[in-house]
PDB file of C-alpha atoms in Angstrom:
ATOM      1  CA  UNK A   1      -5.436  50.412   1.457  1.00 62.00           C
ATOM      2  CA  UNK A   2      -8.439  48.097   1.338  1.00 68.00           C
ATOM      3  CA  UNK A   3      -8.792  48.681  -2.402  1.00 73.00           C
ATOM      4  CA  UNK A   4      -5.376  47.067  -2.908  1.00 80.00           C
ATOM      5  CA  UNK A   5      -6.350  43.823  -1.184  1.00 82.00           C
ATOM      6  CA  UNK A   6      -6.857  40.784  -3.422  1.00 87.00           C
ATOM      7  CA  UNK A   7     -10.391  39.715  -4.283  1.00 88.00           C
ATOM      8  CA  UNK A   8     -10.959  36.275  -2.769  1.00 93.00           C
ATOM      9  CA  UNK A   9     -13.827  33.942  -3.643  1.00 96.00           C
ATOM     10  CA  UNK A  10     -14.540  30.810  -1.615  1.00 97.00           C
ATOM     11  CA  UNK A  11     -16.106  27.913  -3.525  1.00 97.00           C
ATOM     12  CA  UNK A  12     -17.701  25.355  -1.207  1.00 97.00           C
ATOM     13  CA  UNK A  13     -18.420  21.965  -2.799  1.00 96.00           C
ATOM     14  CA  UNK A  14     -20.369  19.075  -1.277  1.00 94.00           C
ATOM     15  CA  UNK A  15     -19.267  19.394   2.367  1.00 96.00           C
ATOM     16  CA  UNK A  16     -20.589  16.918   4.900  1.00 95.00           C
ATOM     17  CA  UNK A  17     -21.635  19.602   7.373  1.00 95.00           C
ATOM     18  CA  UNK A  18     -21.711  23.349   7.967  1.00 97.00           C
ATOM     19  CA  UNK A  19     -20.779  25.588  10.906  1.00 96.00           C
ATOM     20  CA  UNK A  20     -24.054  27.423  11.503  1.00 97.00           C
ATOM     21  CA  UNK A  21     -23.833  31.024  12.698  1.00 95.00           C
ATOM     22  CA  UNK A  22     -26.546  30.631  15.351  1.00 95.00           C
ATOM     23  CA  UNK A  23     -28.278  27.804  17.201  1.00 95.00           C
ATOM     24  CA  UNK A  24     -31.218  27.391  14.830  1.00 97.00           C
ATOM     25  CA  UNK A  25     -31.773  24.387  12.601  1.00 97.00           C
ATOM     26  CA  UNK A  26     -34.623  23.203  10.411  1.00 97.00           C
ATOM     27  CA  UNK A  27     -37.141  21.028  12.254  1.00 96.00           C
ATOM     28  CA  UNK A  28     -40.444  19.660  11.025  1.00 94.00           C
ATOM     29  CA  UNK A  29     -43.551  21.584  12.034  1.00 90.00           C
ATOM     30  CA  UNK A  30     -45.101  18.447  13.523  1.00 75.00           C
ATOM     31  CA  UNK A  31     -43.933  15.209  15.097  1.00 60.00           C
ATOM     32  CA  UNK A  32     -44.468  13.428  11.810  1.00 54.00           C
ATOM     33  CA  UNK A  33     -41.593  13.126   9.382  1.00 56.00           C
ATOM     34  CA  UNK A  34     -41.922  15.515   6.476  1.00 55.00           C
ATOM     35  CA  UNK A  35     -41.094  14.036   3.099  1.00 55.00           C
ATOM     36  CA  UNK A  36     -40.604  15.744  -0.212  1.00 50.00           C
ATOM     37  CA  UNK A  37     -43.628  15.678  -2.495  1.00 50.00           C
ATOM     38  CA  UNK A  38     -42.992  12.904  -5.019  1.00 48.00           C
ATOM     39  CA  UNK A  39     -46.411  12.907  -6.668  1.00 49.00           C
ATOM     40  CA  UNK A  40     -44.765  13.935  -9.918  1.00 57.00           C
ATOM     41  CA  UNK A  41     -42.792  10.700  -9.936  1.00 62.00           C
ATOM     42  CA  UNK A  42     -39.381  12.413  -9.972  1.00 69.00           C
ATOM     43  CA  UNK A  43     -36.791  10.586  -7.897  1.00 78.00           C
ATOM     44  CA  UNK A  44     -34.582  12.612  -5.526  1.00 78.00           C
ATOM     45  CA  UNK A  45     -31.564  11.883  -7.734  1.00 77.00           C
ATOM     46  CA  UNK A  46     -33.299  13.419 -10.759  1.00 77.00           C
ATOM     47  CA  UNK A  47     -34.860  16.340  -8.901  1.00 81.00           C
ATOM     48  CA  UNK A  48     -32.926  19.537  -9.574  1.00 73.00           C
ATOM     49  CA  UNK A  49     -35.075  21.630  -7.233  1.00 80.00           C
ATOM     50  CA  UNK A  50     -35.083  21.467  -3.441  1.00 89.00           C
ATOM     51  CA  UNK A  51     -35.300  18.198  -1.545  1.00 94.00           C
ATOM     52  CA  UNK A  52     -36.416  19.758   1.733  1.00 94.00           C
ATOM     53  CA  UNK A  53     -40.135  20.676   1.777  1.00 94.00           C
ATOM     54  CA  UNK A  54     -39.574  24.016   3.492  1.00 95.00           C
ATOM     55  CA  UNK A  55     -43.292  24.639   3.925  1.00 94.00           C
ATOM     56  CA  UNK A  56     -43.225  21.746   6.407  1.00 95.00           C
ATOM     57  CA  UNK A  57     -40.135  22.924   8.265  1.00 96.00           C
ATOM     58  CA  UNK A  58     -39.291  25.754  10.638  1.00 96.00           C
ATOM     59  CA  UNK A  59     -35.894  27.270  11.386  1.00 97.00           C
ATOM     60  CA  UNK A  60     -35.715  27.395  15.177  1.00 97.00           C
ATOM     61  CA  UNK A  61     -33.572  26.444  18.169  1.00 97.00           C
ATOM     62  CA  UNK A  62     -34.035  22.834  19.284  1.00 96.00           C
ATOM     63  CA  UNK A  63     -36.506  22.097  22.032  1.00 95.00           C
ATOM     64  CA  UNK A  64     -35.164  21.065  25.430  1.00 96.00           C
ATOM     65  CA  UNK A  65     -35.680  17.412  24.510  1.00 94.00           C
ATOM     66  CA  UNK A  66     -34.016  17.844  21.114  1.00 94.00           C
ATOM     67  CA  UNK A  67     -31.046  19.627  22.625  1.00 95.00           C
ATOM     68  CA  UNK A  68     -30.754  16.982  25.314  1.00 94.00           C
ATOM     69  CA  UNK A  69     -30.630  14.389  22.537  1.00 93.00           C
ATOM     70  CA  UNK A  70     -27.756  16.148  20.800  1.00 94.00           C
ATOM     71  CA  UNK A  71     -25.819  18.421  23.128  1.00 94.00           C
ATOM     72  CA  UNK A  72     -23.021  18.799  20.588  1.00 94.00           C
ATOM     73  CA  UNK A  73     -25.239  20.134  17.814  1.00 96.00           C
ATOM     74  CA  UNK A  74     -23.912  23.712  17.997  1.00 95.00           C
ATOM     75  CA  UNK A  75     -20.332  23.045  19.000  1.00 94.00           C
ATOM     76  CA  UNK A  76     -17.600  23.860  16.503  1.00 93.00           C
ATOM     77  CA  UNK A  77     -17.415  22.602  13.737  1.00 92.00           C
ATOM     78  CA  UNK A  78     -21.195  22.156  13.461  1.00 95.00           C
ATOM     79  CA  UNK A  79     -21.806  25.550  15.080  1.00 94.00           C
ATOM     80  CA  UNK A  80     -19.751  28.205  16.825  1.00 93.00           C
ATOM     81  CA  UNK A  81     -19.886  27.086  20.455  1.00 91.00           C
ATOM     82  CA  UNK A  82     -16.617  26.014  22.033  1.00 89.00           C
ATOM     83  CA  UNK A  83     -15.669  22.381  21.480  1.00 91.00           C
ATOM     84  CA  UNK A  84     -12.934  21.011  23.727  1.00 90.00           C
ATOM     85  CA  UNK A  85     -12.419  18.076  21.352  1.00 90.00           C
ATOM     86  CA  UNK A  86     -11.758  20.394  18.405  1.00 89.00           C
ATOM     87  CA  UNK A  87      -9.686  23.331  19.735  1.00 87.00           C
ATOM     88  CA  UNK A  88     -10.213  26.396  17.567  1.00 89.00           C
ATOM     89  CA  UNK A  89      -8.558  29.486  19.075  1.00 89.00           C
ATOM     90  CA  UNK A  90      -9.797  31.667  16.207  1.00 88.00           C
ATOM     91  CA  UNK A  91     -13.407  30.900  17.135  1.00 86.00           C
ATOM     92  CA  UNK A  92     -12.916  31.660  20.816  1.00 82.00           C
ATOM     93  CA  UNK A  93     -10.618  34.664  20.444  1.00 85.00           C
ATOM     94  CA  UNK A  94     -12.141  36.340  17.393  1.00 87.00           C
ATOM     95  CA  UNK A  95     -15.505  35.025  16.229  1.00 88.00           C
ATOM     96  CA  UNK A  96     -17.130  34.882  19.650  1.00 83.00           C
ATOM     97  CA  UNK A  97     -16.337  38.576  20.159  1.00 85.00           C
ATOM     98  CA  UNK A  98     -18.731  39.379  17.303  1.00 87.00           C
ATOM     99  CA  UNK A  99     -21.668  37.732  19.067  1.00 84.00           C
ATOM    100  CA  UNK A 100     -23.346  40.038  21.593  1.00 78.00           C
ATOM    101  CA  UNK A 101     -25.718  38.403  24.063  1.00 74.00           C
ATOM    102  CA  UNK A 102     -26.732  35.824  21.488  1.00 76.00           C
ATOM    103  CA  UNK A 103     -27.214  38.429  18.723  1.00 87.00           C
ATOM    104  CA  UNK A 104     -25.081  37.374  15.781  1.00 91.00           C
ATOM    105  CA  UNK A 105     -25.947  40.349  13.525  1.00 93.00           C
ATOM    106  CA  UNK A 106     -22.392  41.702  13.370  1.00 93.00           C
ATOM    107  CA  UNK A 107     -20.944  38.266  12.744  1.00 94.00           C
ATOM    108  CA  UNK A 108     -23.591  37.482  10.136  1.00 95.00           C
ATOM    109  CA  UNK A 109     -23.072  40.720   8.241  1.00 93.00           C
ATOM    110  CA  UNK A 110     -19.330  40.147   8.202  1.00 93.00           C
ATOM    111  CA  UNK A 111     -19.895  36.665   6.760  1.00 95.00           C
ATOM    112  CA  UNK A 112     -22.396  38.006   4.232  1.00 93.00           C
ATOM    113  CA  UNK A 113     -19.787  40.439   2.919  1.00 92.00           C
ATOM    114  CA  UNK A 114     -17.614  37.535   1.745  1.00 93.00           C
ATOM    115  CA  UNK A 115     -17.772  36.253  -1.828  1.00 95.00           C
ATOM    116  CA  UNK A 116     -18.936  32.646  -1.431  1.00 97.00           C
ATOM    117  CA  UNK A 117     -20.430  30.136  -3.859  1.00 98.00           C
ATOM    118  CA  UNK A 118     -21.894  26.805  -2.706  1.00 98.00           C
ATOM    119  CA  UNK A 119     -21.997  23.860  -5.123  1.00 97.00           C
ATOM    120  CA  UNK A 120     -24.019  20.680  -4.632  1.00 96.00           C
ATOM    121  CA  UNK A 121     -24.111  17.538  -6.724  1.00 96.00           C
ATOM    122  CA  UNK A 122     -27.637  16.737  -7.856  1.00 96.00           C
ATOM    123  CA  UNK A 123     -27.075  13.062  -7.042  1.00 96.00           C
ATOM    124  CA  UNK A 124     -25.253  13.612  -3.738  1.00 96.00           C
ATOM    125  CA  UNK A 125     -28.269  12.322  -1.843  1.00 96.00           C
ATOM    126  CA  UNK A 126     -26.903   9.374   0.147  1.00 95.00           C
ATOM    127  CA  UNK A 127     -28.292   9.331   3.678  1.00 94.00           C
ATOM    128  CA  UNK A 128     -25.292   9.884   5.919  1.00 92.00           C
ATOM    129  CA  UNK A 129     -24.531   8.552   9.349  1.00 84.00           C
ATOM    130  CA  UNK A 130     -24.027  10.984  12.193  1.00 85.00           C
ATOM    131  CA  UNK A 131     -20.551  11.959  13.374  1.00 89.00           C
ATOM    132  CA  UNK A 132     -22.089  13.378  16.551  1.00 91.00           C
ATOM    133  CA  UNK A 133     -25.074  12.603  18.767  1.00 90.00           C
ATOM    134  CA  UNK A 134     -25.780   9.096  17.475  1.00 83.00           C
ATOM    135  CA  UNK A 135     -28.119   7.643  14.901  1.00 82.00           C
ATOM    136  CA  UNK A 136     -30.951   9.762  13.575  1.00 83.00           C
ATOM    137  CA  UNK A 137     -29.543  13.142  14.630  1.00 90.00           C
ATOM    138  CA  UNK A 138     -28.140  13.995  11.178  1.00 92.00           C
ATOM    139  CA  UNK A 139     -24.914  15.582  12.458  1.00 93.00           C
ATOM    140  CA  UNK A 140     -26.723  17.990  14.738  1.00 94.00           C
ATOM    141  CA  UNK A 141     -30.035  18.224  12.838  1.00 96.00           C
ATOM    142  CA  UNK A 142     -28.426  19.440   9.606  1.00 96.00           C
ATOM    143  CA  UNK A 143     -30.261  17.072   7.252  1.00 95.00           C
ATOM    144  CA  UNK A 144     -29.996  13.512   5.901  1.00 95.00           C
ATOM    145  CA  UNK A 145     -27.733  14.061   2.863  1.00 96.00           C
ATOM    146  CA  UNK A 146     -25.008  16.461   1.770  1.00 96.00           C
ATOM    147  CA  UNK A 147     -27.271  18.063  -0.798  1.00 97.00           C
ATOM    148  CA  UNK A 148     -30.057  18.680   1.737  1.00 96.00           C
ATOM    149  CA  UNK A 149     -27.575  19.981   4.293  1.00 97.00           C
ATOM    150  CA  UNK A 150     -26.333  22.463   1.701  1.00 97.00           C
ATOM    151  CA  UNK A 151     -29.802  23.686   0.766  1.00 97.00           C
ATOM    152  CA  UNK A 152     -30.851  24.025   4.413  1.00 98.00           C
ATOM    153  CA  UNK A 153     -27.754  26.002   5.374  1.00 98.00           C
ATOM    154  CA  UNK A 154     -28.205  28.242   2.344  1.00 98.00           C
ATOM    155  CA  UNK A 155     -31.895  28.728   3.178  1.00 97.00           C
ATOM    156  CA  UNK A 156     -30.984  29.674   6.749  1.00 97.00           C
ATOM    157  CA  UNK A 157     -28.708  32.417   5.408  1.00 97.00           C
ATOM    158  CA  UNK A 158     -31.528  33.860   3.316  1.00 96.00           C
ATOM    159  CA  UNK A 159     -33.927  33.857   6.251  1.00 96.00           C
ATOM    160  CA  UNK A 160     -31.407  35.533   8.558  1.00 95.00           C
ATOM    161  CA  UNK A 161     -30.640  38.003   5.784  1.00 94.00           C
ATOM    162  CA  UNK A 162     -34.279  39.071   5.650  1.00 93.00           C
ATOM    163  CA  UNK A 163     -34.343  39.420   9.429  1.00 94.00           C
ATOM    164  CA  UNK A 164     -31.473  41.921   9.370  1.00 92.00           C
ATOM    165  CA  UNK A 165     -32.603  43.523   6.094  1.00 89.00           C
ATOM    166  CA  UNK A 166     -29.604  42.047   4.303  1.00 89.00           C
ATOM    167  CA  UNK A 167     -27.255  44.200   6.369  1.00 90.00           C
ATOM    168  CA  UNK A 168     -28.352  47.362   4.586  1.00 82.00           C
ATOM    169  CA  UNK A 169     -27.392  46.127   1.146  1.00 73.00           C
ATOM    170  CA  UNK A 170     -29.561  46.773  -1.891  1.00 59.00           C
ATOM    171  CA  UNK A 171     -29.524  44.340  -4.757  1.00 56.00           C
ATOM    172  CA  UNK A 172     -32.124  45.600  -7.183  1.00 51.00           C
ATOM    173  CA  UNK A 173     -35.388  43.703  -7.211  1.00 51.00           C
ATOM    174  CA  UNK A 174     -34.017  40.831  -5.155  1.00 59.00           C
ATOM    175  CA  UNK A 175     -31.335  40.528  -2.506  1.00 81.00           C
ATOM    176  CA  UNK A 176     -29.570  37.262  -1.776  1.00 91.00           C
ATOM    177  CA  UNK A 177     -26.840  36.037   0.524  1.00 94.00           C
ATOM    178  CA  UNK A 178     -24.118  34.396  -1.573  1.00 96.00           C
ATOM    179  CA  UNK A 179     -24.822  32.004  -4.491  1.00 96.00           C
ATOM    180  CA  UNK A 180     -25.645  28.316  -4.662  1.00 97.00           C
ATOM    181  CA  UNK A 181     -25.871  25.965  -7.642  1.00 96.00           C
ATOM    182  CA  UNK A 182     -26.895  22.318  -8.041  1.00 96.00           C
ATOM    183  CA  UNK A 183     -24.692  20.512 -10.562  1.00 96.00           C
ATOM    184  CA  UNK A 184     -26.777  18.104 -12.618  1.00 95.00           C
ATOM    185  CA  UNK A 185     -25.980  14.398 -12.835  1.00 95.00           C
ATOM    186  CA  UNK A 186     -23.100  14.603 -10.339  1.00 96.00           C
ATOM    187  CA  UNK A 187     -22.854  12.788  -7.026  1.00 96.00           C
ATOM    188  CA  UNK A 188     -20.198  13.129  -4.327  1.00 96.00           C
ATOM    189  CA  UNK A 189     -17.318  13.712  -6.738  1.00 96.00           C
ATOM    190  CA  UNK A 190     -15.167  16.801  -6.302  1.00 94.00           C
ATOM    191  CA  UNK A 191     -13.491  16.339  -9.672  1.00 95.00           C
ATOM    192  CA  UNK A 192     -16.764  16.425 -11.604  1.00 97.00           C
ATOM    193  CA  UNK A 193     -18.076  19.263  -9.455  1.00 97.00           C
ATOM    194  CA  UNK A 194     -15.122  21.544 -10.172  1.00 97.00           C
ATOM    195  CA  UNK A 195     -14.933  20.554 -13.839  1.00 97.00           C
ATOM    196  CA  UNK A 196     -18.621  21.287 -14.384  1.00 97.00           C
ATOM    197  CA  UNK A 197     -19.831  24.471 -16.034  1.00 97.00           C
ATOM    198  CA  UNK A 198     -21.036  25.697 -12.645  1.00 97.00           C
ATOM    199  CA  UNK A 199     -17.716  24.868 -11.019  1.00 97.00           C
ATOM    200  CA  UNK A 200     -15.634  26.552 -13.716  1.00 97.00           C
ATOM    201  CA  UNK A 201     -17.859  29.629 -13.618  1.00 97.00           C
ATOM    202  CA  UNK A 202     -17.582  29.805  -9.822  1.00 97.00           C
ATOM    203  CA  UNK A 203     -13.789  29.554  -9.881  1.00 96.00           C
ATOM    204  CA  UNK A 204     -12.858  31.552 -12.951  1.00 94.00           C
ATOM    205  CA  UNK A 205     -15.897  33.718 -13.723  1.00 85.00           C
TER     206      UNK A 205
END
């Protein structure tokens, strides 16, 4: 019986990239580069809020030119399209069956049902190179640093959740897809992440 199955929680800490569930990424609203508001004098490393100015970004599929500049952006493991260089039978044989004519609602709601916590180091803000598509493409338009990539992926889940009315779930006054925490004064260090109060709480409750 399902009630007898073990309760599994996945704790995701400081990954370099994420496998998005659809082909949308965050792009600036104009051709000019959007930068976080630093009028308050707080450096990115000391900022414990969001680094991406979401009021200047839009979650959307890439334009024809953007897609032409990074054809791999939605291939597994950056998305769920087939990638001949990274064979993943589970994606092709199982996950793709949950996507109907580009509608990922069933797949999304299945993912939402999982118990997942995302952890980001406050100081994990180094601008990364790109493993795909060349310089400036941020591993398929995912963001410049691990921390920003985490907050953008998490934000995309919340937006998609609102679009599908959080898969019929009700969470009181607010409804949220999964949990995410920024661990203060920690960079790209898995040991400090998991030993932090946020890490211990995520793993052991």
